[in-house]
Coordinates of C-alpha atoms in Angstrom, one line a residue:
M196 CA 67.2 62.4 126.5
G197 CA 71.0 62.5 126.9
C198 CA 73.0 64.5 125.3
P199 CA 73.1 64.1 121.3
P200 CA 76.0 64.4 119.2
A201 CA 75.4 68.0 118.7
L202 CA 76.3 69.1 122.2
R203 CA 79.8 67.6 121.2
G204 CA 80.5 69.2 118.2
G205 CA 79.8 66.2 116.4
Q206 CA 81.6 63.7 119.0
P207 CA 79.6 61.3 120.5
T208 CA 79.2 61.8 124.6
P209 CA 81.0 59.8 126.8
A210 CA 79.9 56.6 128.5
S211 CA 80.8 59.0 132.0
L212 CA 78.2 61.6 131.2
E213 CA 75.1 59.5 130.0
S214 CA 72.5 59.8 132.3
A215 CA 71.6 55.8 133.5
T216 CA 67.7 56.8 133.5
P217 CA 67.0 59.6 130.6
V218 CA 64.1 62.1 130.9
E219 CA 62.6 63.1 127.7
D220 CA 62.4 67.1 127.7
S221 CA 58.7 66.8 127.2
E222 CA 58.7 65.3 130.9
I223 CA 60.3 68.6 132.7
A224 CA 58.5 70.3 135.1
F225 CA 58.6 74.2 133.6
D226 CA 56.9 76.3 135.8
E227 CA 53.8 78.7 135.4
R228 CA 56.1 81.1 133.6
G229 CA 57.3 78.5 131.2
L230 CA 60.7 78.5 133.1
V231 CA 63.2 75.9 134.7
P232 CA 66.6 77.2 136.8
C233 CA 69.7 76.1 135.3
I234 CA 72.6 75.1 137.0
V235 CA 76.1 75.7 135.4
Q236 CA 78.5 73.7 136.2
D237 CA 82.4 73.8 135.2
W238 CA 82.7 69.9 133.5
R239 CA 86.4 69.5 134.0
T240 CA 86.7 71.0 137.6
G241 CA 83.2 71.0 139.2
E242 CA 83.0 74.5 140.3
V243 CA 79.6 76.0 140.2
L244 CA 79.7 78.8 137.6
T245 CA 76.2 80.6 137.9
L246 CA 72.5 80.2 138.2
A247 CA 69.8 81.1 135.6
Y248 CA 66.5 80.0 133.3
M249 CA 65.8 78.5 130.4
N250 CA 62.3 77.8 128.5
A251 CA 61.8 75.0 126.1
E252 CA 63.2 77.3 123.2
S253 CA 66.3 77.9 125.1
L254 CA 67.0 74.3 125.6
R255 CA 66.2 73.5 122.4
L256 CA 68.8 75.8 121.0
T257 CA 71.5 74.9 123.7
R258 CA 71.3 71.2 122.6
D259 CA 70.9 72.5 118.7
T260 CA 74.4 74.5 118.8
G261 CA 75.8 73.1 121.9
E262 CA 76.0 76.2 123.4
V263 CA 74.4 77.4 125.9
H264 CA 71.4 79.5 125.8
F265 CA 69.4 80.8 128.9
F266 CA 66.1 83.2 129.1
S267 CA 66.3 86.3 130.6
R268 CA 63.6 86.7 133.4
S269 CA 64.4 90.7 132.9
R270 CA 64.4 91.2 129.2
Q271 CA 61.8 88.6 128.3
E272 CA 64.2 87.4 125.7
L273 CA 66.3 84.6 124.4
W274 CA 69.5 84.5 125.4
H275 CA 73.0 83.3 124.1
K276 CA 75.2 83.1 126.9
G277 CA 78.8 84.9 125.7
A278 CA 77.4 86.3 122.1
T279 CA 78.0 89.7 123.5
S280 CA 81.7 89.0 125.7
G281 CA 82.7 85.7 123.8
N282 CA 81.9 84.4 127.1
T283 CA 80.4 81.1 125.6
M284 CA 79.7 77.7 127.5
S285 CA 80.3 74.8 125.5
V286 CA 77.9 72.0 126.8
R287 CA 79.3 68.7 127.6
A288 CA 75.9 67.3 129.2
I289 CA 73.1 68.2 130.9
R290 CA 71.1 66.4 133.4
Y291 CA 68.0 66.6 135.5
D292 CA 67.1 66.3 138.9
C293 CA 64.9 64.1 140.6
D294 CA 61.9 65.8 140.0
A295 CA 62.8 67.0 136.6
D296 CA 61.9 70.3 137.8
A297 CA 65.6 72.0 137.6
L298 CA 68.6 71.2 134.7
L299 CA 72.3 70.9 135.2
A300 CA 74.7 72.1 132.5
L301 CA 77.8 71.2 132.7
V302 CA 80.0 72.9 130.7
E303 CA 84.0 74.1 129.1
P304 CA 83.0 78.0 129.5
A305 CA 85.0 80.2 127.1
G306 CA 85.5 82.6 129.9
P307 CA 84.7 84.3 133.0
A308 CA 80.9 83.0 133.7
C309 CA 79.7 86.5 135.8
H310 CA 79.3 89.8 134.2
T311 CA 81.6 91.6 136.8
G312 CA 84.1 89.7 135.5
E313 CA 84.7 86.9 138.1
R314 CA 85.3 83.3 137.2
S315 CA 81.6 81.9 139.5
C316 CA 78.7 84.5 140.0
F317 CA 79.2 83.0 143.6
H318 CA 82.0 85.4 144.3
R319 CA 80.6 87.3 147.3
G320 CA 80.0 85.6 150.8
E321 CA 81.7 83.1 152.3
L322 CA 84.5 82.4 150.7
H323 CA 87.3 81.8 153.1
P324 CA 88.9 78.6 153.7
G325 CA 87.9 77.4 150.4
A326 CA 86.0 74.5 149.7
P327 CA 88.8 71.6 149.6
F328 CA 87.4 70.7 145.5
E329 CA 88.1 74.1 145.1
T330 CA 91.7 73.7 145.0
L331 CA 93.3 71.8 142.3
P332 CA 91.6 73.7 139.6
I333 CA 93.3 77.0 141.1
L334 CA 96.5 75.1 141.6
E335 CA 96.2 74.4 137.7
R336 CA 94.8 78.2 136.8
T337 CA 98.2 79.6 138.7
I338 CA 100.1 77.0 136.5
A339 CA 98.6 77.7 133.3
E340 CA 99.3 81.3 134.4
R341 CA 103.2 80.6 134.8
A342 CA 103.5 78.7 131.7
A343 CA 101.9 81.4 129.4
S344 CA 104.1 84.6 131.5
R345 CA 107.3 82.8 132.2
P346 CA 108.6 84.8 135.2
Q347 CA 112.1 84.7 135.7
S348 CA 111.4 84.5 139.8
S349 CA 108.9 81.5 139.5
Y350 CA 110.0 77.8 140.9
T351 CA 106.9 76.2 138.5
A352 CA 108.1 78.3 135.6
K353 CA 111.7 76.5 136.1
L354 CA 109.9 73.6 135.9
L355 CA 108.2 74.3 133.1
N356 CA 111.0 75.3 131.3
D357 CA 113.4 71.6 132.5
P358 CA 110.8 68.9 131.7
A359 CA 113.6 66.4 133.2
L360 CA 113.8 68.6 136.3
A361 CA 110.2 68.8 136.8
G362 CA 109.8 64.4 135.7
A363 CA 113.4 64.1 139.2
K364 CA 111.5 66.4 141.5
V365 CA 108.1 64.0 140.7
E366 CA 110.1 61.2 141.4
E367 CA 112.0 63.3 144.9
E368 CA 108.7 64.2 146.3
A369 CA 107.3 60.1 145.4
E370 CA 110.3 58.6 147.6
E371 CA 109.2 61.2 150.7
V372 CA 105.5 60.2 150.6
V373 CA 106.2 56.5 150.5
R374 CA 108.7 57.6 153.8
A375 CA 105.9 60.5 155.3
A376 CA 103.4 57.4 155.2
R377 CA 106.3 54.9 156.7
E378 CA 107.6 57.1 159.5
E379 CA 106.3 60.0 160.2
S380 CA 103.0 62.2 161.0
D381 CA 99.5 62.7 159.3
E382 CA 100.3 65.9 158.4
R383 CA 103.9 65.3 157.4
L384 CA 102.2 62.6 155.0
A385 CA 99.4 65.3 153.6
E386 CA 102.3 67.6 153.7
E387 CA 104.5 65.7 151.0
A388 CA 101.1 64.3 149.1
A389 CA 100.7 68.2 148.6
D390 CA 104.4 68.4 147.1
V391 CA 103.5 65.1 144.5
I392 CA 100.3 66.6 144.0
Y393 CA 101.8 70.3 142.4
H394 CA 104.5 68.7 141.1
V395 CA 102.7 66.1 138.9
A396 CA 100.4 69.4 138.0
V397 CA 103.0 70.6 136.2
L398 CA 104.9 68.1 134.9
L399 CA 101.5 67.2 133.3
R400 CA 101.5 71.0 131.8
G401 CA 104.2 70.9 130.5
R402 CA 102.6 68.2 128.3
G403 CA 99.5 70.2 127.5
L404 CA 97.6 67.7 129.9
T405 CA 96.2 68.5 133.1
L406 CA 95.2 66.3 136.0
A407 CA 91.2 66.5 134.3
D408 CA 93.4 63.9 131.7
A409 CA 94.4 61.5 134.5
E410 CA 90.8 62.0 136.4
R411 CA 89.2 60.8 133.4
V412 CA 91.7 57.5 133.2
L413 CA 90.4 56.7 136.5
D414 CA 87.0 57.1 135.3
G415 CA 87.3 54.7 132.3
R416 CA 89.1 52.0 134.6
R417 CA 85.8 53.0 137.6
Q418 CA 83.3 51.2 134.5
H419 CA 85.1 47.9 134.2

């Protein structure tokens, strides 16, 4: 079924995350060991964090507690993700594939997903160039780090310390992207658009917001 209120600490699930074709847990195609693979994806950024397995009990616990529980195949026991490290994963939604033999958990992670300390377990292999969807989450994490440390040499920190300057830079870059669209090459337009996105992200961070907040507004408009 669609995620119950328990998955969001008593908050109703956003309409945008509710399944149009809900699946009863009894319809999940567990394998001969009673397990089903579960892909874990960052709810805000879309980044894939890990792959693990659930059985019926761990799925029930995930729903009841609002935090991800798996079944460890190596230890043959239930596993509350982050119970020891503190790197828990709050579940925002659970989705199913077309055959109901694989799950997708959309989560808000409290820390790294990987036992190595990496944000994602998928940190080996062909990492460069990064996938386009990875760029903005990395940018926002960098801005958040600058907001926390405020290094004197950082341009980002300078903007965060001066909201009026950050706002003026957004206005300036917006004018430049319009001029580039009118008069310059596609490459220059992309460069100016990147400048706008960066400065908007900094402006949002200064108010405690992220690009995800703007994305939720867009998603709400899509429903109408």
